[in-house]
mmCIF file of C-alpha atoms in Angstrom:
data_model
loop_
_atom_site.group_PDB
_atom_site.id
_atom_site.type_symbol
_atom_site.label_atom_id
_atom_site.label_comp_id
_atom_site.label_asym_id
_atom_site.label_seq_id
_atom_site.Cartn_x
_atom_site.Cartn_y
_atom_site.Cartn_z
ATOM 1 C CA MET A 1 -69.471 -60.709 7.443
ATOM 2 C CA LYS A 2 -70.741 -59.879 3.964
ATOM 3 C CA ALA A 3 -69.208 -57.063 1.925
ATOM 4 C CA MET A 4 -72.241 -54.777 2.333
ATOM 5 C CA GLU A 5 -72.253 -55.293 6.115
ATOM 6 C CA ARG A 6 -68.511 -54.610 6.250
ATOM 7 C CA ARG A 7 -68.918 -51.320 4.361
ATOM 8 C CA GLN A 8 -71.700 -50.285 6.766
ATOM 9 C CA ALA A 9 -69.407 -51.177 9.682
ATOM 10 C CA ILE A 10 -66.663 -48.994 8.156
ATOM 11 C CA LEU A 11 -69.100 -46.067 7.896
ATOM 12 C CA LYS A 12 -70.219 -46.515 11.514
ATOM 13 C CA LYS A 13 -66.599 -46.574 12.716
ATOM 14 C CA LEU A 14 -65.809 -43.438 10.706
ATOM 15 C CA GLU A 15 -68.896 -41.660 12.062
ATOM 16 C CA LYS A 16 -67.690 -42.285 15.627
ATOM 17 C CA ALA A 17 -64.010 -41.621 14.950
ATOM 18 C CA GLU A 18 -62.438 -38.527 16.467
ATOM 19 C CA GLN A 19 -59.148 -39.239 14.665
ATOM 20 C CA PRO A 20 -58.441 -40.744 11.225
ATOM 21 C CA LEU A 21 -58.597 -44.542 11.047
ATOM 22 C CA SER A 22 -55.946 -46.279 8.961
ATOM 23 C CA ALA A 23 -56.867 -48.987 6.482
ATOM 24 C CA SER A 24 -54.637 -51.365 8.461
ATOM 25 C CA HIS A 25 -56.513 -50.599 11.681
ATOM 26 C CA LEU A 26 -59.900 -51.122 10.018
ATOM 27 C CA ALA A 27 -58.663 -54.322 8.379
ATOM 28 C CA LYS A 28 -57.537 -55.760 11.699
ATOM 29 C CA GLU A 29 -60.824 -54.857 13.410
ATOM 30 C CA LEU A 30 -62.920 -56.319 10.597
ATOM 31 C CA GLY A 31 -60.751 -59.387 9.946
ATOM 32 C CA VAL A 32 -59.878 -58.641 6.309
ATOM 33 C CA SER A 33 -56.853 -57.398 4.386
ATOM 34 C CA ARG A 34 -55.877 -53.771 4.103
ATOM 35 C CA GLN A 35 -56.529 -53.968 0.343
ATOM 36 C CA ILE A 36 -60.137 -55.080 0.970
ATOM 37 C CA ILE A 37 -60.646 -51.957 3.105
ATOM 38 C CA VAL A 38 -59.142 -49.729 0.384
ATOM 39 C CA GLY A 39 -61.572 -51.271 -2.106
ATOM 40 C CA ASP A 40 -64.500 -50.882 0.294
ATOM 41 C CA VAL A 41 -63.688 -47.211 0.811
ATOM 42 C CA ALA A 42 -63.521 -46.695 -2.970
ATOM 43 C CA LEU A 43 -66.980 -48.251 -3.305
ATOM 44 C CA LEU A 44 -68.330 -46.126 -0.449
ATOM 45 C CA ARG A 45 -66.991 -43.012 -2.154
ATOM 46 C CA ALA A 46 -68.657 -44.120 -5.399
ATOM 47 C CA GLU A 47 -71.911 -44.188 -3.389
ATOM 48 C CA ASN A 48 -71.293 -40.503 -2.542
ATOM 49 C CA HIS A 49 -70.010 -40.979 0.999
ATOM 50 C CA ASP A 50 -67.562 -38.140 1.576
ATOM 51 C CA ILE A 51 -64.589 -40.077 2.954
ATOM 52 C CA MET A 52 -61.251 -38.300 2.976
ATOM 53 C CA ALA A 53 -57.880 -40.016 2.995
ATOM 54 C CA THR A 54 -55.387 -38.152 5.148
ATOM 55 C CA HIS A 55 -51.783 -39.020 5.900
ATOM 56 C CA ARG A 56 -53.044 -40.735 9.083
ATOM 57 C CA GLY A 57 -55.993 -42.616 7.592
ATOM 58 C CA TYR A 58 -59.642 -42.222 6.644
ATOM 59 C CA LEU A 59 -61.996 -39.646 8.075
ATOM 60 C CA LEU A 60 -65.415 -38.374 7.109
ATOM 61 C CA ALA A 61 -65.041 -35.002 5.403
ATOM 62 C CA GLU A 62 -67.360 -33.359 7.928
ATOM 63 C CA ARG A 63 -64.743 -34.111 10.616
ATOM 64 C CA LEU A 64 -62.214 -31.969 8.731
ATOM 65 C CA GLN A 65 -64.284 -28.822 9.084
ATOM 66 C CA VAL A 66 -62.743 -25.959 10.971
ATOM 67 C CA PRO A 67 -64.809 -23.361 12.807
ATOM 68 C CA LYS A 68 -66.089 -20.712 10.400
ATOM 69 C CA SER A 69 -64.898 -18.037 12.820
ATOM 70 C CA TYR A 70 -61.300 -19.017 12.042
ATOM 71 C CA TYR A 71 -59.338 -17.196 9.392
ATOM 72 C CA HIS A 72 -58.404 -19.192 6.284
ATOM 73 C CA GLY A 73 -55.658 -18.128 3.929
ATOM 74 C CA LYS A 74 -53.438 -19.602 1.245
ATOM 75 C CA LEU A 75 -49.679 -19.401 1.165
ATOM 76 C CA ALA A 76 -47.489 -20.049 -1.870
ATOM 77 C CA CYS A 77 -44.338 -21.831 -0.786
ATOM 78 C CA LYS A 78 -41.232 -23.147 -2.477
ATOM 79 C CA HIS A 79 -38.532 -25.260 -0.890
ATOM 80 C CA SER A 80 -36.652 -28.511 -1.112
ATOM 81 C CA ALA A 81 -37.751 -31.775 0.476
ATOM 82 C CA LYS A 82 -35.139 -31.182 3.192
ATOM 83 C CA GLU A 83 -37.050 -28.112 4.379
ATOM 84 C CA VAL A 84 -40.477 -29.727 4.824
ATOM 85 C CA ARG A 85 -40.143 -30.122 8.602
ATOM 86 C CA LEU A 86 -39.039 -26.483 8.961
ATOM 87 C CA GLU A 87 -42.056 -25.321 6.946
ATOM 88 C CA LEU A 88 -44.573 -27.406 8.905
ATOM 89 C CA GLU A 89 -43.095 -26.499 12.294
ATOM 90 C CA THR A 90 -42.996 -22.798 11.421
ATOM 91 C CA ILE A 91 -46.707 -22.842 10.582
ATOM 92 C CA VAL A 92 -47.806 -24.897 13.603
ATOM 93 C CA GLN A 93 -45.570 -23.145 16.155
ATOM 94 C CA ASN A 94 -47.008 -19.807 15.077
ATOM 95 C CA GLY A 95 -50.639 -20.859 15.554
ATOM 96 C CA GLY A 96 -51.621 -22.356 12.212
ATOM 97 C CA LYS A 97 -53.223 -25.581 11.082
ATOM 98 C CA ILE A 98 -52.111 -26.854 7.664
ATOM 99 C CA LEU A 99 -55.354 -27.963 6.046
ATOM 100 C CA ASP A 100 -53.966 -29.172 2.724
ATOM 101 C CA VAL A 101 -51.322 -28.946 0.033
ATOM 102 C CA GLU A 102 -52.062 -28.065 -3.579
ATOM 103 C CA VAL A 103 -49.975 -28.207 -6.746
ATOM 104 C CA GLU A 104 -50.745 -27.332 -10.349
ATOM 105 C CA HIS A 105 -50.118 -30.366 -12.550
ATOM 106 C CA PRO A 106 -49.634 -29.775 -16.294
ATOM 107 C CA ILE A 107 -52.077 -32.560 -17.230
ATOM 108 C CA TYR A 108 -54.510 -32.888 -14.316
ATOM 109 C CA GLY A 109 -54.724 -29.254 -13.240
ATOM 110 C CA MET A 110 -54.912 -28.586 -9.511
ATOM 111 C CA ILE A 111 -54.178 -31.571 -7.284
ATOM 112 C CA THR A 112 -55.083 -31.137 -3.626
ATOM 113 C CA ALA A 113 -54.267 -33.466 -0.747
ATOM 114 C CA PRO A 114 -55.610 -33.029 2.796
ATOM 115 C CA LEU A 115 -52.992 -32.760 5.540
ATOM 116 C CA ASN A 116 -54.754 -31.433 8.658
ATOM 117 C CA ILE A 117 -51.551 -30.968 10.601
ATOM 118 C CA GLU A 118 -51.821 -28.863 13.756
ATOM 119 C CA SER A 119 -49.390 -30.350 16.284
ATOM 120 C CA GLN A 120 -45.776 -31.443 16.640
ATOM 121 C CA ASP A 121 -46.956 -35.036 17.004
ATOM 122 C CA GLU A 122 -48.707 -34.842 13.628
ATOM 123 C CA ILE A 123 -45.601 -33.304 12.034
ATOM 124 C CA ASP A 124 -43.453 -36.114 13.444
ATOM 125 C CA TYR A 125 -45.908 -38.720 12.176
ATOM 126 C CA PHE A 126 -45.987 -37.147 8.691
ATOM 127 C CA MET A 127 -42.192 -36.906 8.525
ATOM 128 C CA ASP A 128 -41.766 -40.492 9.744
ATOM 129 C CA LYS A 129 -44.172 -41.741 7.102
ATOM 130 C CA LEU A 130 -42.415 -39.676 4.435
ATOM 131 C CA SER A 131 -39.021 -41.158 5.298
ATOM 132 C CA ARG A 132 -40.310 -44.692 5.860
ATOM 133 C CA TYR A 133 -42.026 -44.938 2.498
ATOM 134 C CA GLN A 134 -39.443 -42.786 0.681
ATOM 135 C CA GLU A 135 -42.186 -41.224 -1.412
ATOM 136 C CA SER A 136 -42.014 -37.983 -3.320
ATOM 137 C CA LEU A 137 -43.854 -34.905 -2.177
ATOM 138 C CA LEU A 138 -46.535 -33.472 -4.469
ATOM 139 C CA SER A 139 -44.347 -30.385 -4.792
ATOM 140 C CA SER A 140 -41.710 -32.519 -6.551
ATOM 141 C CA LEU A 141 -44.017 -32.283 -9.587
ATOM 142 C CA THR A 142 -43.666 -28.492 -9.632
ATOM 143 C CA GLY A 143 -40.054 -27.785 -8.716
ATOM 144 C CA GLY A 144 -40.972 -27.314 -5.058
ATOM 145 C CA ILE A 145 -43.768 -24.770 -5.657
ATOM 146 C CA HIS A 146 -46.987 -25.514 -3.799
ATOM 147 C CA LEU A 147 -49.840 -23.893 -1.907
ATOM 148 C CA HIS A 148 -51.000 -24.532 1.632
ATOM 149 C CA ARG A 149 -54.419 -23.605 2.914
ATOM 150 C CA ILE A 150 -53.906 -22.494 6.509
ATOM 151 C CA SER A 151 -56.488 -22.107 9.254
ATOM 152 C CA CYS A 152 -55.700 -19.891 12.226
ATOM 153 C CA ARG A 153 -57.310 -17.659 14.839
ATOM 154 C CA ASP A 154 -57.260 -14.445 12.788
ATOM 155 C CA GLN A 155 -55.623 -12.598 9.898
ATOM 156 C CA GLU A 156 -52.933 -11.190 12.184
ATOM 157 C CA THR A 157 -51.830 -14.738 13.048
ATOM 158 C CA PHE A 158 -51.830 -15.629 9.352
ATOM 159 C CA GLU A 159 -49.586 -12.668 8.561
ATOM 160 C CA LYS A 160 -47.251 -13.654 11.405
ATOM 161 C CA ILE A 161 -46.991 -17.155 9.889
ATOM 162 C CA ARG A 162 -46.284 -15.672 6.456
ATOM 163 C CA GLN A 163 -43.529 -13.442 7.867
ATOM 164 C CA HIS A 164 -41.851 -16.319 9.695
ATOM 165 C CA LEU A 165 -41.941 -18.480 6.553
ATOM 166 C CA LYS A 166 -40.565 -15.575 4.532
ATOM 167 C CA LYS A 167 -37.734 -15.126 7.045
ATOM 168 C CA GLU A 168 -36.867 -18.828 6.575
ATOM 169 C CA GLY A 169 -36.878 -18.394 2.776
ATOM 170 C CA LEU A 170 -39.846 -20.726 2.293
ATOM 171 C CA VAL A 171 -42.368 -18.321 0.723
ATOM 172 C CA PHE A 172 -42.584 -18.358 -3.068
ATOM 173 C CA GLU A 173 -42.259 -14.875 -4.498
ATOM 174 C CA ASP A 174 -41.976 -14.025 -8.142
#
């Protein structure tokens, strides 16, 4: 399979995908290395294909959309790496979906990473990946301060999430 055909195959798989597809999964299906897939995705993005990289793999950005009828709010949080699971579980168990995390970097400005975490399974997967790769959280760049964009049923649910996080000492307040 030629490179152009492979990139078209990647796009077709992403168009059909209900869940993110990892580079390793795509590589296995297309008979190439994971690094080839990463390069292909970079080239597809350069061609203006809106491909998002999530903690679970690649997904077309249109798949990340949440119903407009849902309430969206931002929460400023601050905590240590040991409290990540508590933060994520508090949000999800109270009816929220964590869309992304955002930090303010002194050189690059705002850095945003999609999360799209809305279930215990996704929390477990994220935490497993975090421990397996022993990587730093984006919030390590800002002393633990970060923002989460949350999607939930309504503003009342959002406020309930905020109160539970505040009770756990995870909300950043000046």
